[in-house]
Amino acid sequence: MKRRRSLVLLTAGLALTASACNANPSAGSGSAAIRGGTLHILDDSPTMKEDPAKSQNFATSAIHLIVRGLTTWKTDPGKPPTVVADLATDTGEQSDGGRTWTYHLKPGLRYEDGSRITTQDIKYSVERTFAPQLSEGLAYHKTLLVGGQDYKGPLTGQDLPSIQTPDASTIVFHLNKPFGDWPWIASMPAFTGVPKSKEDVVHYQDHPLASGPYKVQSAQQGTKFVLVRNKYWDPKTDPVRTAMPDSIVIDMALNDQVINQRIIADQGIDQSSFSYVNLQAALAPKVLNNPQVKARLAISPSGLLKYLALNTHKAPLDNADVRRAIEYAVDKNAVQVAAGGPVIGGELASTLIEPGIPGYQKFDLYPAPASGDIAKAKALLAQAKFTQTTPLVLLTDNASANLAIAQAIQESLGKAGIKVTLKSEDNDSQVADSTSGKPVYDLALSSWVPDFPSAQGAIQALFGSSEIGNNGRNISQYSNPRVDAAIGAAVGQLDLSRAASQWAALDQQIMADAPIVPLYYAKNTYLRGSQVADFQLPLYPPYPNTLTVGLAGK
């Protein structure tokens, strides 16, 4: 499945009605699945990038029904995800102080054509991601592997020496620094097997050689993908995929509202379908006022962080007291209402790390009523000798829900004596402007969810000095040498429980400088048909786990 965009609001601005207060808050629904039948996934994507080099998909999405990685994620309702061995025998043996990671393949692993999966195939798969023609996937490993920054991929006839394969079942990765989260990196789509003989830069995304429980029977970009069973998949080697349906059809390029209208109606094949788009505001009453339909609505326990970035490089926001005043002044209750309320929109936020990510600890350095503390904000502004000649520019995209949130922020800051003007753009322009590193805004409305279940993705990506400009996500342009040093220490920590504690401390350290205002943890809402079973939205990621969905018995 396609990755949801990280910098836009993913939940629709659903109106919070009286019936919504009783909406089913379950993260999953449906009875236990049985083996058999055809499951339909209804999506709005015009294309399916099933080439592992091009994919940015989470380990719970549909590409991982086709391909397996060295590691993968195990998710359980109400629990944080854990990294587990997939093709490999374990999650990695580290040496050289965390700079070298070694994996051994489980015996007997086969592709859909019966050929053996080898570590040479995995090396080639990772190397493919360096080719300019195949550069759309996640790129964490490119800066970690020794020599990666200068490598241009195997299509040039060159290999990457920092990936070694001493035999067909052993692969060794040499990193340029200790990196405790490498087992999560090894779960990315690129860390599967792609035999060099199957290279097809243009068409491999239509038919990747399957190592998972399903293979592509047919692919019509813009219409549908049909997946059928891979007889060479061995369930005894797979810790996460249940492979209950006999076939899975991914229906593509559908209208968002039409998708949900079909699932609400629950007729024919739609009884065996689920939506991969969020419920829209206009359809919320149809769902929330109908108990039978509401029972088929899954709401994620938490989700991405919606936040207001404060440009710390621009006056007056270069003054920490002014930023702290904004922390108190924002009416988070009004923001939450604009987003759809606590049941559908999300819970109020006060941290940088989202619930469900190891390292999350609940705290609030700026305690105030949900509507804000204007008196406290004004006192801090007076302490900072705040004066204003021109309004602060708040950058947002022009989605209706985001505009409503921006207007709520504008109004609440106005009560504290801070004038704000809104600048709305299409999403692509807003992302480009906010990540350019140029002072084109004072405030920016944004959202973020890490690419893998580590607080590194919540902290380093948004607050590391290296992430300012050049499309980096540090849009508050926050730079603190002590924080950078602490990030480096946490990244190199090989004990992930200790790393979680380090990230939790960084959360509080950064929030003391107030570079952003956490607004709420946005929830996602997905509908399933009445015959869909084991439909789960884990703590993280807040999307359907396609690896476990099946159909109920009649």
XYZ file of C-alpha atoms in Angstrom:
554
model
C 0.000 0.000 0.000
C 1.088 3.560 -0.443
C 2.587 5.390 2.481
C 0.307 8.118 3.806
C 1.897 11.564 3.501
C 3.612 12.539 6.746
C 3.271 16.327 6.457
C -0.459 16.608 5.948
C -3.437 15.982 8.179
C -4.564 12.441 7.534
C -7.800 12.451 9.489
C -10.771 14.179 7.956
C -12.284 17.051 9.901
C -15.151 14.972 11.214
C -17.821 16.895 13.081
C -18.205 15.753 16.681
C -21.894 15.061 17.107
C -23.700 13.695 20.133
C -23.646 10.199 18.642
C -19.900 10.464 18.099
C -19.408 10.480 21.845
C -20.504 6.846 21.772
C -18.562 5.935 18.651
C -16.793 2.619 18.744
C -13.244 3.519 19.809
C -11.927 0.079 18.978
C -8.645 -0.140 17.127
C -9.810 -3.362 15.507
C -12.995 -5.260 14.841
C -14.454 -8.307 13.188
C -14.505 -11.913 14.346
C -11.624 -14.313 13.877
C -10.728 -14.967 10.251
C -10.995 -18.347 8.562
C -8.948 -19.617 5.643
C -10.341 -18.895 2.187
C -12.187 -16.336 0.102
C -11.193 -13.149 -1.707
C -10.420 -9.994 0.270
C -10.741 -6.595 -1.442
C -8.735 -3.519 -0.445
C -10.245 -0.266 -1.732
C -7.671 2.485 -2.245
C -7.386 5.874 -3.928
C -3.807 5.336 -5.162
C -3.410 5.692 -8.942
C -0.289 3.502 -8.897
C 1.114 0.702 -6.772
C 4.869 0.903 -6.210
C 5.515 -2.730 -5.374
C 9.172 -2.480 -6.376
C 10.893 -2.652 -2.961
C 13.440 -0.034 -4.059
C 10.678 2.502 -4.672
C 8.503 1.720 -1.675
C 8.158 3.848 1.467
C 5.582 1.495 2.931
C 5.273 0.465 6.546
C 5.962 -3.189 7.365
C 2.218 -3.762 7.881
C 1.235 -2.740 4.342
C 0.407 -4.799 1.266
C 3.861 -4.937 -0.324
C 4.900 -7.071 2.642
C 2.311 -9.664 1.645
C 4.483 -10.176 -1.445
C 8.019 -9.600 -0.183
C 9.665 -10.419 3.142
C 12.573 -8.568 4.736
C 15.414 -9.639 6.967
C 13.270 -8.429 9.874
C 9.686 -7.260 10.247
C 7.265 -5.787 12.794
C 5.010 -7.699 15.125
C 1.966 -5.692 16.193
C -0.629 -6.555 18.822
C -3.664 -4.466 19.797
C -2.813 -2.058 22.585
C 0.916 -2.809 22.565
C 3.890 -1.049 20.963
C 5.293 -2.916 17.938
C 8.367 -5.077 18.278
C 10.993 -5.974 15.695
C 11.224 -9.712 14.954
C 13.206 -11.914 12.587
C 11.616 -12.554 9.184
C 13.882 -14.054 6.504
C 16.720 -13.947 9.011
C 17.193 -16.210 12.007
C 17.317 -13.253 14.410
C 17.150 -9.470 14.418
C 20.887 -9.107 13.851
C 24.204 -9.805 15.520
C 26.106 -6.582 16.163
C 29.862 -6.243 16.545
C 32.512 -3.525 16.285
C 30.560 -1.422 18.756
C 27.382 -1.451 16.651
C 29.091 -0.651 13.340
C 28.768 -4.173 11.939
C 25.531 -6.183 11.695
C 25.416 -9.823 10.583
C 22.383 -11.863 9.509
C 21.891 -15.534 8.636
C 18.955 -16.713 6.548
C 16.517 -19.364 7.713
C 16.948 -22.612 5.783
C 14.684 -23.590 2.920
C 13.422 -20.132 1.926
C 12.096 -20.005 -1.663
C 10.719 -17.498 -4.151
C 7.444 -18.010 -6.003
C 9.282 -19.848 -8.804
C 10.838 -22.313 -6.382
C 14.345 -20.847 -6.589
C 16.372 -20.334 -3.426
C 16.461 -16.960 -1.657
C 20.105 -15.989 -1.154
C 21.924 -13.217 0.640
C 23.420 -12.187 -2.713
C 19.844 -11.349 -3.748
C 19.371 -9.247 -0.606
C 22.651 -7.420 -1.219
C 21.531 -6.657 -4.757
C 18.118 -5.488 -3.559
C 19.688 -2.999 -1.144
C 22.200 -1.851 -3.772
C 19.388 -1.163 -6.262
C 18.055 1.577 -3.991
C 21.176 3.657 -4.700
C 20.443 3.808 -8.441
C 19.081 7.242 -9.438
C 16.291 5.502 -11.374
C 15.140 3.718 -8.215
C 15.620 6.378 -5.549
C 12.061 6.870 -4.284
C 12.190 4.551 -1.279
C 13.289 5.152 2.298
C 16.920 6.219 2.444
C 18.172 5.809 6.019
C 20.647 3.084 5.060
C 22.231 5.206 2.328
C 23.968 7.491 4.811
C 24.776 4.669 7.247
C 26.512 2.140 5.001
C 30.225 2.805 4.498
C 30.715 4.328 1.037
C 26.988 4.809 0.550
C 27.111 8.544 -0.081
C 29.236 8.060 -3.210
C 27.683 4.846 -4.507
C 25.416 5.079 -7.593
C 23.955 1.586 -7.606
C 24.619 -1.741 -9.357
C 23.312 -0.644 -12.753
C 26.710 1.001 -13.238
C 28.358 -2.405 -12.847
C 29.663 -1.603 -9.356
C 28.808 -3.242 -6.057
C 28.872 -1.747 -2.546
C 31.763 -3.348 -0.603
C 30.260 -2.466 2.774
C 27.641 -5.181 2.149
C 29.373 -8.546 2.236
C 27.979 -12.015 1.497
C 30.547 -14.617 2.573
C 28.064 -17.339 1.597
C 24.528 -17.712 0.291
C 22.980 -17.581 3.761
C 25.102 -14.876 5.456
C 25.071 -11.126 4.915
C 27.137 -8.504 6.750
C 26.517 -4.744 6.803
C 29.336 -2.347 7.713
C 28.136 1.026 9.024
C 30.054 4.269 9.417
C 28.823 4.716 12.993
C 27.084 2.735 15.726
C 23.364 2.550 15.040
C 21.107 0.771 17.506
C 18.001 0.972 15.330
C 19.526 -1.053 12.489
C 17.136 -4.003 13.125
C 14.267 -1.634 12.252
C 16.104 -0.496 9.110
C 16.425 -4.142 8.044
C 12.614 -4.351 7.981
C 12.294 -1.761 5.201
C 11.054 -3.072 1.820
C 14.533 -2.799 0.282
C 15.881 -5.507 2.609
C 14.188 -8.301 0.699
C 15.610 -10.462 -2.056
C 15.793 -9.324 -5.688
C 17.789 -11.675 -7.947
C 20.028 -9.752 -10.325
C 18.670 -11.843 -13.201
C 15.178 -10.421 -12.581
C 16.222 -6.763 -12.864
C 13.640 -4.640 -14.679
C 13.832 -0.977 -13.719
C 10.504 -0.092 -15.329
C 8.295 -3.115 -14.716
C 9.573 -4.790 -11.552
C 7.058 -2.778 -9.518
C 4.272 -4.654 -11.325
C 5.582 -8.102 -10.475
C 8.233 -8.338 -7.773
C 9.425 -11.899 -7.253
C 7.416 -13.049 -4.253
C 8.970 -14.340 -1.059
C 5.826 -13.735 1.002
C 2.540 -15.661 1.122
C 1.161 -14.014 -2.027
C 2.394 -13.430 -5.562
C 1.083 -11.036 -8.201
C -1.268 -12.808 -10.582
C -2.058 -9.682 -12.568
C -1.206 -5.995 -12.360
C -3.102 -3.191 -14.040
C -1.721 0.111 -12.794
C -4.552 2.517 -12.132
C -7.100 -0.320 -11.948
C -6.215 -3.317 -9.779
C -3.620 -5.744 -8.492
C -4.638 -9.353 -7.974
C -2.636 -11.394 -5.479
C -2.878 -15.173 -5.206
C -1.158 -17.699 -2.963
C 2.564 -18.375 -3.299
C 2.853 -22.135 -2.812
C 6.535 -21.855 -1.842
C 5.855 -19.669 1.185
C 6.409 -21.626 4.387
C 4.230 -20.371 7.266
C 6.504 -22.079 9.793
C 9.227 -19.539 8.925
C 6.939 -16.491 9.127
C 6.192 -14.871 12.505
C 3.609 -12.288 11.446
C 1.667 -13.103 8.250
C -1.495 -15.161 8.685
C -2.354 -15.461 4.947
C -6.010 -16.307 5.491
C -7.586 -15.180 2.167
C -7.000 -17.314 -0.921
C -6.646 -14.128 -2.946
C -6.469 -10.402 -2.378
C -7.636 -7.775 -4.872
C -6.369 -4.212 -4.481
C -8.842 -1.940 -6.264
C -7.082 1.299 -7.182
C -7.698 4.920 -8.172
C -11.125 5.048 -6.537
C -12.773 8.214 -5.286
C -12.363 8.578 -1.511
C -16.019 9.209 -0.820
C -17.136 6.442 -3.168
C -14.906 3.982 -1.300
C -16.510 4.742 2.040
C -20.013 4.930 0.598
C -19.541 1.425 -0.771
C -18.336 0.083 2.582
C -21.212 1.797 4.399
C -23.731 0.189 2.006
C -22.085 -3.224 2.585
C -23.403 -4.933 -0.529
C -21.923 -7.751 -2.636
C -18.115 -7.860 -2.743
C -17.983 -4.797 -0.500
C -18.948 -7.032 2.408
C -15.493 -8.563 1.882
C -13.718 -5.218 1.449
C -12.080 -2.635 3.642
C -11.269 1.006 3.021
C -7.694 2.242 2.923
C -8.785 5.888 3.083
C -10.020 7.776 6.118
C -13.682 8.428 6.717
C -14.711 11.852 5.382
C -16.531 14.479 7.426
C -19.558 14.455 5.137
C -20.081 10.737 5.742
C -19.510 10.785 9.500
C -23.211 11.113 10.472
C -24.087 8.108 8.282
C -21.628 6.025 10.249
C -21.906 7.415 13.753
C -25.722 7.466 13.795
C -26.069 3.876 12.568
C -25.014 1.294 15.199
C -24.513 -1.459 12.619
C -22.200 0.657 10.502
C -20.495 2.232 13.508
C -19.576 -1.274 14.690
C -17.548 -1.633 11.486
C -15.561 1.559 12.068
C -12.047 1.109 13.426
C -10.389 4.093 15.083
C -6.655 4.090 15.735
C -5.676 4.373 19.425
C -3.354 7.233 18.513
C -1.490 8.420 15.478
C 0.711 11.046 13.975
C 1.607 14.214 15.845
C -0.144 17.355 14.656
C 1.896 20.380 15.678
C 2.605 24.072 15.230
C 6.255 24.750 14.345
C 7.787 28.008 15.597
C 10.595 29.360 13.405
C 13.319 29.779 16.015
C 15.601 31.628 13.560
C 13.228 34.580 13.133
C 12.499 37.383 15.563
C 10.483 37.510 17.752
C 10.402 33.694 17.874
C 14.136 33.547 18.479
C 13.197 34.520 22.055
C 12.372 31.396 24.087
C 9.933 33.277 26.328
C 7.891 34.356 23.310
C 7.755 30.721 22.188
C 6.740 29.615 25.691
C 4.017 32.256 25.677
C 2.616 30.678 22.519
C 2.652 27.268 24.241
C 0.266 28.686 26.837
C -1.787 30.833 24.487
C -2.886 28.187 21.959
C -6.453 27.037 22.527
C -5.944 23.306 21.983
C -9.594 22.630 22.668
C -10.592 24.788 19.679
C -7.941 23.042 17.575
C -9.265 19.641 18.628
C -12.834 20.622 17.746
C -11.674 21.831 14.330
C -10.007 18.448 13.797
C -13.143 16.495 14.709
C -13.087 16.219 18.493
C -11.390 13.742 20.834
C -13.117 10.587 19.575
C -12.466 11.013 15.859
C -9.891 13.794 15.664
C -7.415 12.859 18.371
C -6.260 13.357 21.934
C -4.522 16.566 23.004
C -0.739 16.354 22.791
C 2.047 17.695 24.966
C 4.995 15.542 23.867
C 7.151 15.123 20.759
C 7.131 11.316 20.834
C 3.789 9.785 19.887
C 2.053 7.128 22.018
C 2.946 3.666 20.750
C 6.582 4.593 20.083
C 9.162 3.257 22.584
C 10.338 6.230 24.646
C 6.925 7.882 24.894
C 6.324 9.256 28.392
C 3.366 11.436 29.191
C 4.321 14.868 30.541
C 3.369 18.518 30.084
C 5.892 21.300 30.661
C 3.245 23.948 29.978
C 0.216 22.877 32.030
C -2.848 24.913 31.232
C -6.557 24.456 30.651
C -7.359 22.952 27.251
C -8.509 26.406 26.159
C -5.098 27.900 27.069
C -3.816 30.254 29.743
C -3.890 33.757 28.305
C -2.751 35.398 31.554
C 0.368 33.224 31.684
C 1.054 33.907 27.998
C 0.792 37.663 28.496
C 3.114 37.531 31.508
C 5.773 35.727 29.467
C 5.371 38.204 26.589
C 5.862 41.073 29.018
C 8.945 39.346 30.418
C 10.302 39.063 26.870
C 9.506 42.745 26.173
C 7.487 41.536 23.183
C 6.520 44.134 20.590
C 5.036 43.522 17.177
C 5.042 45.704 14.077
C 3.888 43.098 11.533
C 1.718 40.002 11.976
C 3.360 36.607 12.246
C 2.864 34.497 9.101
C 1.281 31.097 9.747
C 1.916 28.717 6.841
C -0.621 25.942 6.209
C -1.876 23.881 3.332
C -5.304 24.708 1.982
C -7.137 21.581 3.128
C -10.342 22.689 4.838
C -9.526 20.923 8.119
C -6.080 22.510 8.281
C -7.491 25.964 7.518
C -9.971 25.546 10.372
C -7.153 24.562 12.735
C -5.011 27.495 11.598
C -7.900 29.886 12.167
C -8.388 28.516 15.694
C -4.691 29.150 16.400
C -4.887 32.625 14.887
C -7.836 33.534 17.109
C -6.303 32.177 20.324
C -2.957 33.914 19.766
C -4.835 37.122 19.074
C -6.308 36.974 22.563
C -2.768 37.080 23.953
C -1.918 40.090 21.796
C -0.039 38.211 19.040
C -1.245 39.143 15.574
C -1.186 36.338 13.008
C -1.937 36.250 9.300
C -2.575 33.009 7.434
C -0.737 31.928 4.295
C -2.370 28.884 2.697
C -0.863 26.952 -0.195
C -1.405 23.668 -1.969
C 0.256 20.814 -0.109
C 3.279 20.457 -2.393
C 4.079 24.175 -2.146
C 3.560 24.183 1.609
C 5.942 21.252 2.068
C 8.522 22.857 -0.244
C 8.349 26.204 1.562
C 8.440 24.722 5.052
C 11.439 22.479 4.311
C 13.514 24.966 2.320
C 15.277 26.414 5.369
C 14.405 29.933 4.188
C 12.553 32.386 6.480
C 9.307 32.483 4.484
C 7.126 31.900 7.555
C 7.023 32.438 11.300
C 4.678 29.600 12.172
C 3.893 26.433 10.219
C 1.169 23.845 10.721
C 2.421 20.319 10.147
C 2.113 16.629 11.008
C 4.581 13.801 11.430
C 4.798 10.087 12.084
C 8.113 8.182 12.196
C 8.960 5.790 9.368
C 9.694 2.982 11.814
C 8.845 2.411 15.495
C 11.681 4.376 17.047
C 11.716 7.760 18.731
C 14.689 8.582 16.535
C 12.173 9.297 13.777
C 10.238 11.604 16.091
C 13.261 13.477 17.476
C 16.210 13.485 15.068
C 14.108 14.027 11.954
C 12.348 17.084 13.398
C 14.966 18.615 15.698
C 18.448 17.618 14.530
C 20.463 20.560 13.183
C 21.358 18.493 10.108
C 17.674 18.388 9.138
C 17.319 22.162 8.565
C 16.733 23.028 4.901
C 17.447 20.869 1.846
C 14.020 19.235 2.255
C 14.802 18.332 5.874
C 11.891 18.157 8.302
C 13.290 20.460 10.991
C 10.901 23.227 9.982
C 11.200 24.996 13.341
C 14.893 25.442 12.339
C 15.799 24.435 15.864
C 19.525 24.054 16.497
C 20.985 23.139 19.873
C 24.506 21.591 20.053
C 23.702 19.854 23.345
C 20.623 18.297 21.800
C 22.593 17.235 18.707
C 25.150 15.529 20.937
C 22.419 13.759 22.911
C 20.759 12.639 19.658
C 24.072 11.169 18.526
C 24.406 9.255 21.790
C 20.857 7.889 21.556
C 21.314 6.857 17.908
C 24.456 4.913 18.850
C 22.866 3.218 21.882
C 22.640 -0.513 21.166
C 20.405 -1.315 24.142
C 17.015 -0.214 22.789
C 15.442 0.056 26.252
C 18.214 2.449 27.289
C 17.808 4.289 23.999
C 14.106 4.723 24.752
C 15.018 6.390 28.064
C 17.470 8.676 26.272
C 14.844 9.684 23.716
C 12.340 10.343 26.520
C 14.843 12.683 28.201
C 15.434 14.429 24.867
C 11.692 14.933 24.502
C 11.635 16.984 27.700
C 14.933 18.743 26.923
C 13.673 19.954 23.557
C 10.222 20.893 24.824
C 11.889 23.127 27.435
C 13.083 25.223 24.465
C 9.568 25.238 22.957
C 10.399 24.915 19.227
C 6.929 23.516 18.502
C 3.504 23.424 20.096
C 2.241 19.811 20.138
C -1.466 20.041 19.289
C -2.943 16.537 19.210
C -2.192 12.940 18.270
C -4.320 12.517 15.162
C -6.435 9.403 14.896
C -7.219 7.485 11.737
C -10.630 6.019 10.939
C -11.228 3.085 8.593
C -14.327 1.127 7.625
C -14.576 -2.594 6.910
C -17.251 -4.727 5.313
C -19.331 -7.048 7.465
C -17.399 -10.164 6.363
C -13.936 -8.726 7.091
C -12.259 -10.217 10.163
C -9.126 -9.587 12.238
C -9.099 -5.973 11.103
C -6.605 -4.271 13.415
C -5.233 -0.749 13.825
C -2.304 -1.085 16.234
C -0.826 1.602 18.461
C 1.700 2.149 15.674
C 1.418 2.509 12.780
C -2.148 3.887 12.844
C -3.147 2.064 9.647
C -4.767 -1.313 8.934
C -2.421 -4.260 9.362
C -2.917 -5.923 5.978
C -0.777 -8.902 7.039
C -3.455 -10.268 9.360
C -6.781 -9.280 7.758
C -9.037 -12.086 6.570
C -12.665 -13.032 6.090
C -15.163 -14.385 8.585
C -17.099 -17.596 8.118
C -20.644 -17.372 6.785
